[in-house]
Short mmCIF file of C-alpha atoms in Angstrom, two decimals:
data_model
loop_
_atom_site.label_atom_id
_atom_site.label_comp_id
_atom_site.label_asym_id
_atom_site.label_seq_id
_atom_site.Cartn_x
_atom_site.Cartn_y
_atom_site.Cartn_z
CA MET Z 18 -25.55 -124.31 -100.14
CA ASN Z 19 -24.41 -125.28 -103.66
CA ARG Z 20 -28.00 -125.83 -104.76
CA LEU Z 21 -29.08 -122.32 -103.57
CA ALA Z 22 -26.26 -120.46 -105.30
CA PRO Z 23 -27.83 -120.35 -108.79
CA GLN Z 24 -31.08 -119.05 -107.30
CA LEU Z 25 -29.24 -116.23 -105.53
CA VAL Z 26 -27.46 -115.27 -108.76
CA PHE Z 27 -30.77 -115.23 -110.61
CA VAL Z 28 -32.42 -112.98 -108.00
CA THR Z 29 -29.50 -110.62 -108.09
CA LEU Z 30 -29.69 -110.35 -111.88
CA LEU Z 31 -33.39 -109.61 -111.65
CA SER Z 32 -32.74 -106.88 -109.05
CA VAL Z 33 -30.14 -105.24 -111.23
CA ALA Z 34 -32.34 -105.43 -114.26
CA GLY Z 35 -35.28 -104.05 -112.29
CA CYS Z 36 -33.41 -100.83 -111.52
CA LYS Z 37 -33.83 -99.89 -115.12
CA GLN Z 38 -37.66 -99.71 -114.86
CA THR Z 39 -39.34 -98.83 -111.55
CA GLU Z 40 -42.96 -99.03 -112.73
CA PRO Z 41 -44.87 -100.21 -115.77
CA ASN Z 42 -45.36 -96.76 -117.32
CA TYR Z 43 -41.94 -95.45 -116.51
CA CYS Z 44 -40.18 -94.59 -119.79
CA GLU Z 45 -42.66 -96.80 -121.65
CA ASP Z 46 -41.45 -95.70 -125.02
CA VAL Z 47 -37.76 -96.23 -124.17
CA PRO Z 48 -36.18 -99.71 -124.23
CA VAL Z 49 -35.68 -101.24 -120.82
CA THR Z 50 -31.91 -101.37 -121.42
CA HIS Z 51 -31.67 -97.53 -121.32
CA ASN Z 52 -31.62 -95.35 -118.21
CA CYS Z 53 -34.17 -92.85 -119.63
CA MET Z 54 -32.16 -89.72 -118.73
CA ASP Z 55 -32.51 -88.33 -122.25
CA LYS Z 56 -36.31 -88.76 -121.92
CA ILE Z 57 -36.35 -86.98 -118.57
CA ASP Z 58 -34.34 -83.97 -119.89
CA ALA Z 59 -36.65 -83.67 -122.87
CA ASP Z 60 -39.72 -83.55 -120.60
CA THR Z 61 -38.41 -80.80 -118.30
CA SER Z 62 -36.73 -78.49 -120.79
CA CYS Z 63 -38.41 -75.89 -122.98
CA SER Z 64 -37.76 -73.90 -126.14
CA SER Z 65 -40.49 -71.28 -125.93
CA ASN Z 66 -42.99 -69.72 -123.54
CA ALA Z 67 -45.77 -71.81 -125.12
CA GLN Z 68 -44.37 -74.82 -123.25
CA CYS Z 69 -44.59 -73.02 -119.88
CA SER Z 70 -47.56 -72.03 -117.69
CA GLY Z 71 -48.78 -71.35 -114.20
CA ALA Z 72 -46.24 -69.99 -111.67
CA THR Z 73 -43.37 -70.43 -114.19
CA PRO Z 74 -44.77 -68.97 -117.42
CA VAL Z 75 -41.44 -67.99 -119.07
CA CYS Z 76 -38.92 -70.21 -120.90
CA ASP Z 77 -35.36 -69.27 -120.02
CA VAL Z 78 -34.21 -69.89 -123.65
CA GLY Z 79 -30.88 -68.21 -123.20
CA GLY Z 80 -30.06 -69.97 -119.94
CA ALA Z 81 -31.16 -73.25 -118.41
CA LYS Z 82 -33.91 -73.80 -121.04
CA ALA Z 83 -36.31 -74.39 -118.16
CA CYS Z 84 -39.65 -72.82 -117.26
CA VAL Z 85 -39.12 -70.01 -114.74
CA GLN Z 86 -41.08 -67.11 -113.22
CA CYS Z 87 -39.20 -64.47 -115.21
CA THR Z 88 -36.01 -63.57 -117.09
CA THR Z 89 -34.18 -60.30 -117.57
CA THR Z 90 -35.78 -59.96 -120.95
CA ASP Z 91 -39.26 -61.10 -120.00
CA ALA Z 92 -40.52 -59.90 -116.61
CA THR Z 93 -44.18 -59.65 -117.58
CA ALA Z 94 -45.10 -61.86 -114.61
CA CYS Z 95 -43.47 -59.41 -112.20
CA SER Z 96 -45.72 -56.64 -110.84
CA GLY Z 97 -47.11 -55.08 -107.66
CA ALA Z 98 -44.87 -55.72 -104.64
CA THR Z 99 -42.34 -57.67 -106.69
CA PRO Z 100 -41.84 -55.81 -109.98
CA VAL Z 101 -38.28 -56.80 -110.83
CA CYS Z 102 -36.79 -60.09 -112.08
CA GLY Z 103 -33.89 -61.14 -109.90
CA THR Z 104 -30.77 -63.11 -110.73
CA ASN Z 105 -32.44 -66.35 -109.66
CA ASN Z 106 -35.27 -65.83 -112.21
CA THR Z 107 -37.85 -65.00 -109.55
CA CYS Z 108 -39.79 -61.70 -109.08
CA GLU Z 109 -38.39 -59.42 -106.38
CA ARG Z 110 -38.72 -55.97 -104.88
CA CYS Z 111 -37.00 -53.11 -106.69
CA THR Z 112 -33.92 -51.66 -105.00
CA MET Z 113 -32.96 -48.95 -107.55
CA HIS Z 114 -34.92 -46.35 -109.44
CA ALA Z 115 -33.43 -47.50 -112.74
CA GLN Z 116 -35.18 -50.85 -112.36
CA CYS Z 117 -38.56 -49.18 -112.88
CA SER Z 118 -39.89 -47.87 -116.19
CA SER Z 119 -41.10 -44.76 -114.29
CA ASN Z 120 -37.57 -44.37 -112.83
CA VAL Z 121 -39.27 -44.34 -109.40
CA CYS Z 122 -38.71 -47.24 -107.00
CA LEU Z 123 -40.89 -46.67 -103.94
CA PRO Z 124 -39.66 -47.33 -100.37
CA ASP Z 125 -41.81 -50.47 -100.15
CA GLY Z 126 -40.03 -52.03 -103.16
CA SER Z 127 -42.81 -51.47 -105.70
CA CYS Z 128 -42.51 -49.32 -108.82
CA SER Z 129 -44.59 -46.16 -109.22
CA ASP Z 130 -46.56 -45.89 -112.40
CA GLY Z 131 -45.28 -42.30 -112.75
CA VAL Z 132 -48.75 -40.72 -112.93
CA ASN Z 133 -48.51 -39.20 -109.43
CA VAL Z 134 -44.84 -38.19 -109.67
CA ALA Z 135 -43.46 -34.72 -110.20
CA TYR Z 136 -40.03 -34.98 -111.83
CA VAL Z 137 -37.18 -32.53 -111.17
CA THR Z 138 -33.82 -32.27 -112.96
CA ALA Z 139 -31.03 -29.75 -112.72
CA ASN Z 140 -31.71 -28.43 -116.21
CA GLY Z 141 -35.45 -28.94 -116.27
CA SER Z 142 -37.56 -26.26 -117.86
CA GLY Z 143 -41.05 -27.76 -117.91
CA SER Z 144 -44.02 -26.54 -115.91
CA THR Z 145 -45.95 -29.79 -115.59
CA CYS Z 146 -43.05 -31.73 -114.05
CA THR Z 147 -43.68 -34.90 -116.07
CA LYS Z 148 -40.94 -37.40 -116.87
CA ALA Z 149 -40.77 -36.04 -120.44
CA MET Z 150 -40.91 -32.37 -119.32
CA PRO Z 151 -39.34 -32.18 -115.84
CA CYS Z 152 -39.26 -29.04 -113.76
CA GLY Z 153 -36.06 -27.31 -112.71
CA THR Z 154 -36.91 -26.58 -109.05
CA LEU Z 155 -38.31 -28.44 -106.11
CA ALA Z 156 -40.77 -25.56 -105.48
CA ALA Z 157 -42.36 -26.10 -108.87
CA ALA Z 158 -42.71 -29.83 -108.17
CA ILE Z 159 -44.36 -29.15 -104.81
CA ASN Z 160 -46.80 -26.76 -106.48
CA THR Z 161 -48.14 -29.62 -108.64
CA ASN Z 162 -49.62 -31.11 -105.44
CA LYS Z 163 -48.56 -34.57 -106.48
CA PRO Z 164 -47.74 -36.95 -103.61
CA LEU Z 165 -44.38 -37.99 -105.05
CA VAL Z 166 -41.36 -35.95 -106.19
CA LYS Z 167 -38.40 -37.51 -107.94
CA ILE Z 168 -35.11 -35.51 -108.11
CA ALA Z 169 -32.53 -36.67 -110.64
CA ASN Z 170 -28.77 -36.75 -110.18
CA GLY Z 171 -27.17 -33.24 -110.15
CA LEU Z 172 -27.46 -29.95 -108.27
CA VAL Z 173 -30.97 -28.45 -108.14
CA LYS Z 174 -31.12 -24.84 -107.02
CA ASP Z 175 -34.29 -23.08 -106.02
CA SER Z 176 -34.44 -19.29 -106.06
CA ALA Z 177 -35.55 -19.04 -102.43
CA THR Z 178 -36.47 -21.23 -99.45
CA THR Z 179 -38.75 -24.06 -100.64
CA SER Z 180 -41.68 -24.10 -98.23
CA ILE Z 181 -43.77 -27.24 -97.90
CA ASP Z 182 -46.75 -25.83 -96.09
CA GLY Z 183 -49.42 -28.23 -94.85
CA LYS Z 184 -48.79 -30.83 -97.58
CA ALA Z 185 -48.03 -34.56 -97.54
CA VAL Z 186 -45.28 -35.45 -99.96
CA THR Z 187 -42.52 -38.04 -100.38
CA ILE Z 188 -39.33 -36.82 -102.06
CA LEU Z 189 -37.09 -39.49 -103.63
CA ALA Z 190 -33.69 -38.84 -105.14
CA ASP Z 191 -31.13 -40.46 -107.38
CA SER Z 192 -27.66 -41.03 -106.04
CA GLY Z 193 -25.76 -37.72 -106.36
CA ALA Z 194 -28.89 -35.51 -106.27
CA LYS Z 195 -28.32 -32.30 -104.35
CA LEU Z 196 -30.62 -29.46 -103.22
CA ASP Z 197 -29.42 -25.86 -102.70
CA ARG Z 198 -30.87 -22.37 -103.08
CA ASP Z 199 -29.79 -19.01 -104.37
CA GLY Z 200 -29.48 -16.20 -101.85
CA ASP Z 201 -29.51 -16.41 -98.08
CA GLY Z 202 -31.76 -18.40 -95.79
CA PRO Z 203 -32.87 -22.01 -95.21
CA ILE Z 204 -33.00 -24.35 -98.16
CA LEU Z 205 -36.14 -26.22 -97.10
CA GLU Z 206 -38.94 -25.45 -94.61
CA VAL Z 207 -41.63 -27.86 -93.49
CA ARG Z 208 -44.48 -26.14 -91.71
CA SER Z 209 -48.09 -26.12 -90.45
CA ALA Z 210 -50.68 -28.73 -89.59
CA ASN Z 211 -50.99 -31.69 -91.99
CA GLY Z 212 -47.46 -31.21 -93.21
CA ASP Z 213 -46.01 -34.70 -93.62
CA VAL Z 214 -42.77 -34.83 -95.57
CA LYS Z 215 -40.58 -37.89 -96.16
CA ILE Z 216 -37.18 -37.52 -97.92
CA TYR Z 217 -34.94 -40.35 -99.16
CA ASP Z 218 -31.35 -40.23 -100.43
CA LEU Z 219 -31.10 -36.45 -101.02
CA GLU Z 220 -28.18 -34.20 -100.12
CA ILE Z 221 -29.17 -30.80 -98.76
CA THR Z 222 -26.15 -28.47 -98.83
CA GLY Z 223 -24.97 -24.91 -99.19
CA ALA Z 224 -27.45 -22.72 -97.20
CA SER Z 225 -25.84 -19.34 -96.56
CA GLY Z 226 -26.58 -16.18 -94.61
CA VAL Z 227 -25.59 -14.40 -91.41
CA SER Z 228 -28.51 -16.00 -89.55
CA GLY Z 229 -31.19 -18.53 -90.28
CA ALA Z 230 -29.17 -20.36 -92.91
CA ASP Z 231 -30.25 -23.78 -91.80
CA GLY Z 232 -30.32 -26.76 -94.15
CA ILE Z 233 -33.85 -27.69 -93.04
CA LEU Z 234 -36.24 -25.79 -90.78
CA VAL Z 235 -39.34 -27.37 -89.21
CA THR Z 236 -41.81 -24.72 -88.09
CA PRO Z 237 -45.08 -25.60 -86.25
CA ASN Z 238 -46.98 -22.51 -87.37
CA GLY Z 239 -49.86 -23.54 -85.13
CA GLY Z 240 -49.74 -27.21 -86.18
CA ALA Z 241 -47.51 -30.26 -85.78
CA PRO Z 242 -45.75 -30.94 -89.06
CA LYS Z 243 -43.83 -34.17 -89.60
CA LEU Z 244 -40.48 -34.63 -91.27
CA ALA Z 245 -38.75 -38.00 -91.82
CA LEU Z 246 -35.27 -38.23 -93.33
CA THR Z 247 -33.77 -41.57 -94.47
CA ARG Z 248 -30.30 -41.89 -96.01
CA VAL Z 249 -30.08 -38.11 -96.36
CA LYS Z 250 -26.98 -35.92 -96.14
CA ILE Z 251 -27.22 -32.50 -94.50
CA THR Z 252 -23.85 -30.93 -95.01
CA SER Z 253 -21.91 -27.68 -95.36
CA ASN Z 254 -24.68 -25.26 -94.43
CA GLN Z 255 -23.78 -21.92 -92.82
CA GLY Z 256 -26.48 -22.35 -90.20
CA SER Z 257 -27.42 -25.57 -88.47
CA GLY Z 258 -28.09 -28.74 -90.35
CA ILE Z 259 -31.61 -29.24 -88.99
CA ALA Z 260 -33.60 -26.86 -86.76
CA CYS Z 261 -36.83 -28.45 -85.51
CA ASN Z 262 -39.00 -26.13 -83.37
CA GLY Z 263 -41.99 -28.41 -83.04
CA GLY Z 264 -44.01 -31.25 -84.57
CA ALA Z 265 -42.18 -34.52 -85.17
CA LEU Z 266 -38.74 -35.26 -86.53
CA THR Z 267 -37.34 -38.62 -87.62
CA VAL Z 268 -33.75 -38.95 -88.80
CA SER Z 269 -32.28 -42.37 -89.67
CA GLN Z 270 -29.27 -43.74 -91.59
CA SER Z 271 -28.29 -40.17 -92.38
CA THR Z 272 -25.21 -37.92 -92.13
CA VAL Z 273 -25.30 -34.48 -90.59
CA SER Z 274 -21.80 -32.97 -91.06
CA SER Z 275 -19.75 -29.83 -91.50
CA ASN Z 276 -22.57 -27.46 -90.73
CA GLN Z 277 -21.00 -24.25 -89.43
CA GLY Z 278 -23.90 -23.42 -87.10
CA GLY Z 279 -24.10 -26.85 -85.50
CA GLY Z 280 -25.73 -30.19 -86.23
CA ILE Z 281 -29.31 -30.68 -85.04
CA SER Z 282 -31.43 -28.63 -82.68
CA ILE Z 283 -34.75 -29.92 -81.33
CA SER Z 284 -36.98 -27.77 -79.14
CA GLY Z 285 -40.58 -27.03 -78.28
CA THR Z 286 -43.11 -28.49 -75.88
CA GLY Z 287 -44.33 -31.91 -77.02
CA THR Z 288 -41.95 -32.19 -79.95
CA MET Z 289 -41.55 -35.85 -80.84
CA PHE Z 290 -38.27 -37.06 -82.24
CA ASP Z 291 -36.47 -40.24 -83.25
CA VAL Z 292 -32.84 -39.70 -84.20
CA THR Z 293 -31.28 -43.12 -84.64
CA ASN Z 294 -28.33 -44.69 -86.57
CA ASN Z 295 -26.79 -41.46 -87.84
CA PHE Z 296 -23.31 -39.95 -88.15
CA ILE Z 297 -23.37 -36.44 -86.61
CA VAL Z 298 -19.85 -35.17 -87.09
CA TYR Z 299 -17.75 -32.01 -87.55
CA ASN Z 300 -20.56 -29.56 -86.83
CA GLY Z 301 -20.38 -26.24 -85.05
CA THR Z 302 -17.67 -23.61 -84.36
CA ALA Z 303 -16.01 -23.05 -80.99
CA ASN Z 304 -14.14 -19.77 -81.48
CA GLY Z 305 -14.12 -16.52 -83.43
CA VAL Z 306 -16.86 -14.35 -84.84
CA ASN Z 307 -18.69 -17.45 -86.11
CA ALA Z 308 -18.65 -19.29 -82.81
CA THR Z 309 -21.89 -21.21 -82.19
CA GLN Z 310 -23.91 -22.25 -79.17
CA LEU Z 311 -24.93 -25.47 -80.91
CA GLY Z 312 -22.46 -28.36 -81.19
CA GLY Z 313 -23.44 -31.82 -82.48
CA ILE Z 314 -26.99 -31.99 -81.23
CA ALA Z 315 -29.16 -30.25 -78.67
CA ALA Z 316 -32.49 -31.80 -77.79
CA THR Z 317 -34.36 -29.92 -75.11
CA SER Z 318 -37.84 -31.32 -75.66
CA ASN Z 319 -38.93 -33.72 -72.91
CA THR Z 320 -41.44 -35.92 -74.75
CA SER Z 321 -42.31 -39.45 -73.67
CA GLY Z 322 -41.24 -41.93 -76.33
CA ALA Z 323 -38.68 -39.62 -77.92
CA LYS Z 324 -35.36 -41.28 -78.92
CA LEU Z 325 -31.76 -40.26 -79.48
CA GLN Z 326 -30.14 -43.66 -79.97
CA TRP Z 327 -27.22 -45.47 -81.67
CA ASN Z 328 -25.65 -42.42 -83.26
CA THR Z 329 -21.97 -41.63 -83.70
CA ILE Z 330 -21.49 -38.06 -82.52
CA ALA Z 331 -17.91 -36.90 -82.97
CA PHE Z 332 -15.57 -33.93 -83.67
CA ASN Z 333 -18.30 -31.36 -83.11
CA GLN Z 334 -17.67 -27.97 -81.47
CA SER Z 335 -19.57 -25.32 -79.56
CA ASP Z 336 -18.64 -22.18 -77.65
CA GLY Z 337 -19.66 -24.01 -74.45
CA ALA Z 338 -21.85 -21.15 -73.17
CA ILE Z 339 -25.14 -23.11 -73.27
CA TYR Z 340 -24.75 -26.42 -75.06
CA ARG Z 341 -22.09 -29.08 -74.93
CA GLY Z 342 -19.76 -29.57 -77.89
CA GLY Z 343 -21.19 -33.10 -78.40
CA VAL Z 344 -24.66 -33.70 -76.99
CA SER Z 345 -27.05 -31.66 -74.91
CA CYS Z 346 -30.11 -33.84 -74.19
CA THR Z 347 -32.12 -32.63 -71.22
CA GLY Z 348 -35.46 -34.51 -71.20
CA ALA Z 349 -35.74 -37.13 -68.49
CA MET Z 350 -38.29 -39.04 -70.59
CA VAL Z 351 -36.02 -39.30 -73.62
CA SER Z 352 -34.12 -42.55 -74.33
CA ALA Z 353 -30.53 -41.77 -75.41
CA ALA Z 354 -28.85 -45.18 -75.19
CA GLY Z 355 -26.30 -46.74 -77.52
CA ASN Z 356 -24.62 -43.52 -78.66
CA LEU Z 357 -20.86 -43.21 -79.33
CA ILE Z 358 -19.90 -39.69 -78.27
CA TYR Z 359 -16.25 -38.69 -78.52
CA ARG Z 360 -13.68 -36.04 -79.37
CA ASN Z 361 -16.18 -33.18 -79.18
CA SER Z 362 -14.76 -29.86 -77.93
CA GLU Z 363 -15.62 -26.41 -76.67
CA ALA Z 364 -13.86 -23.08 -76.48
CA ASP Z 365 -11.35 -22.89 -73.61
CA GLY Z 366 -11.67 -19.10 -73.21
CA LEU Z 367 -8.17 -18.54 -74.52
CA GLY Z 368 -8.82 -19.03 -78.21
CA GLY Z 369 -8.16 -22.73 -78.12
CA LEU Z 370 -10.16 -25.90 -77.49
CA LYS Z 371 -10.85 -28.02 -74.46
CA THR Z 372 -11.67 -31.66 -74.89
CA ASP Z 373 -12.71 -33.45 -71.74
CA ALA Z 374 -15.54 -35.49 -70.37
CA ASN Z 375 -17.70 -32.40 -69.69
CA THR Z 376 -17.53 -31.29 -73.32
CA GLN Z 377 -19.01 -34.58 -74.63
CA ARG Z 378 -22.48 -34.48 -73.06
CA ASN Z 379 -24.52 -33.04 -70.20
CA ALA Z 380 -24.17 -34.99 -66.99
CA THR Z 381 -27.90 -35.35 -66.27
CA GLY Z 382 -31.11 -35.22 -68.30
CA CYS Z 383 -31.90 -37.87 -70.91
CA GLN Z 384 -31.59 -41.56 -70.18
CA PHE Z 385 -28.12 -42.13 -71.70
CA GLY Z 386 -28.05 -45.80 -70.63
CA ASN Z 387 -24.92 -47.50 -72.12
CA SER Z 388 -23.89 -44.56 -74.28
CA LEU Z 389 -20.15 -44.02 -74.25
CA ALA Z 390 -18.65 -40.55 -73.97
CA LEU Z 391 -14.91 -40.31 -74.52
CA ALA Z 392 -12.60 -37.32 -74.82
CA THR Z 393 -9.68 -39.53 -76.00
CA ASP Z 394 -8.32 -39.44 -79.50
CA ALA Z 395 -10.41 -41.14 -82.17
CA ALA Z 396 -7.50 -43.38 -83.17
CA ASN Z 397 -8.15 -45.36 -79.98
CA LEU Z 398 -11.51 -46.47 -81.36
CA GLY Z 399 -10.13 -48.03 -84.54
CA LEU Z 400 -12.40 -46.18 -86.91
CA LYS Z 401 -11.75 -46.20 -90.67
CA SER Z 402 -10.90 -42.58 -91.28
CA PRO Z 403 -12.16 -40.17 -88.56
CA ALA Z 404 -9.62 -37.40 -89.03
CA THR Z 405 -8.63 -37.58 -92.68
CA GLN Z 406 -10.91 -36.82 -95.66
CA PRO Z 407 -12.95 -38.50 -96.95
CA PHE Z 408 -14.12 -39.07 -93.38
CA ASP Z 409 -15.43 -42.54 -92.51
CA PHE Z 410 -16.69 -43.35 -89.04
CA HIS Z 411 -17.39 -47.06 -89.58
CA LEU Z 412 -15.97 -49.50 -87.05
CA THR Z 413 -13.13 -51.89 -87.95
CA ALA Z 414 -11.62 -55.10 -86.64
CA THR Z 415 -9.34 -52.97 -84.34
CA SER Z 416 -12.22 -51.23 -82.62
CA PRO Z 417 -12.17 -52.06 -78.84
CA SER Z 418 -14.60 -54.12 -76.85
CA SER Z 419 -15.85 -50.92 -75.18
CA VAL Z 420 -17.54 -50.20 -78.56
CA VAL Z 421 -17.91 -53.58 -80.39
CA ASP Z 422 -20.26 -56.06 -78.71
CA ALA Z 423 -20.84 -53.51 -75.94
CA GLY Z 424 -24.37 -54.64 -75.17
CA GLY Z 425 -27.75 -53.03 -74.80
CA SER Z 426 -30.93 -53.59 -76.75
CA CYS Z 427 -30.55 -52.77 -80.48
CA ILE Z 428 -33.22 -54.69 -82.43
CA GLY Z 429 -33.35 -53.30 -85.97
CA ILE Z 430 -30.71 -52.14 -88.47
CA ASP Z 431 -27.66 -49.92 -88.47
CA PHE Z 432 -26.56 -47.03 -90.70
CA ASP Z 433 -25.94 -49.45 -93.60
CA ALA Z 434 -29.23 -51.33 -93.12
CA GLN Z 435 -27.35 -54.34 -91.64
CA ALA Z 436 -29.19 -56.27 -88.95
CA ARG Z 437 -28.33 -55.55 -85.34
CA PRO Z 438 -26.65 -57.19 -83.59
CA ILE Z 439 -24.20 -58.97 -85.89
CA GLY Z 440 -21.86 -60.21 -83.16
CA SER Z 441 -22.63 -61.51 -79.67
CA ALA Z 442 -24.00 -58.18 -78.57
CA CYS Z 443 -24.83 -54.67 -79.86
CA ASP Z 444 -22.13 -52.26 -81.06
CA LEU Z 445 -22.24 -48.62 -79.98
CA GLY Z 446 -22.79 -45.82 -82.49
CA ALA Z 447 -24.35 -45.81 -85.96
CA ASP Z 448 -22.35 -48.72 -87.40
CA GLU Z 449 -22.64 -52.40 -86.51
CA PHE Z 450 -19.27 -53.93 -87.31
CA LYS Z 451 -19.45 -56.65 -89.91
CA PRO Z 452 -16.21 -58.72 -90.29
#
């Protein structure tokens, strides 16, 4: 044992010394007594783009001094589907118009080059609708026949109903952009064959007139026009919010509220519709000279594949003569699951309101599935602010199990683009509660 001890010490010392140099060429220009960390840092850092290449062509001089894909001051490597440099120095999709030099972030996350965009501002006076010389009305932008229209923040007023007749166009809007019109009648009409209109983030408000003062009107005119609304607000119109008499209507992540003539009406043989993840609230009038037949929504088209799902439909009114205060959905082939329908009312015949189970929705017709219809006060549902302005119909931690984790199939997103389900099961209505 004593004779082996010196050999063990010697081996141990060699092992410790060997940790300083793992291979012959490792840190060959650094003495073996150093750990080489200074050398490693020097090899991986940079001071200019000339030292970077390939997938990481930019030197983050003001940050980590490392080669990266992009920086906030140098995003030349970012283009196509990922035109923006993110906080982690990698190219990403755009999420805001201001991130694009054209001021147009497309729905797929790419930036438009601006060539095919007609620009509209509240004070625009141009006739070509370019970014430098924007037009002042939506009608002028539509007349350019460009496939994209961008409406800036502010109130844009057309002189009459803007008719999009047989054209395909995508309308994008800055936050705070509003569309109205002077005089009486609908603000926007989509009509005729080949009409294919998509609208994002716009508020359509203020239509006036004794009749026909709808926010948006969809008219077949012998064809099947298409209208798709995403994150749109249809509010405070004297007529209904949306009147679709044929074609195809898609409404998602949108708010239809405070329209005197009712929320949404869908009619016509073969009309296809998908109304999902929306707040449809405070529409219609039960009593008086302005009493309306339409309450929250009336969908009378019986089209296979049509959907009225995962909406919050509340505090709407009708006169009760034809349509329910909340929902009238009559097509047996229509899926109407996942809706939260409550506190809708109808005229009681004595100048007041009745709020019971019959005023919430029709008893038969569409496939309502697990939709919940309640006449009880909204406070029982634990919503953020259902009865006090500014209204907010999102769920909270106090919302009951009859609404939160209620079940059903809800693959996709909610009103806020949050994945469904978040909890153990699907929540009813437009909002998926996120703790």
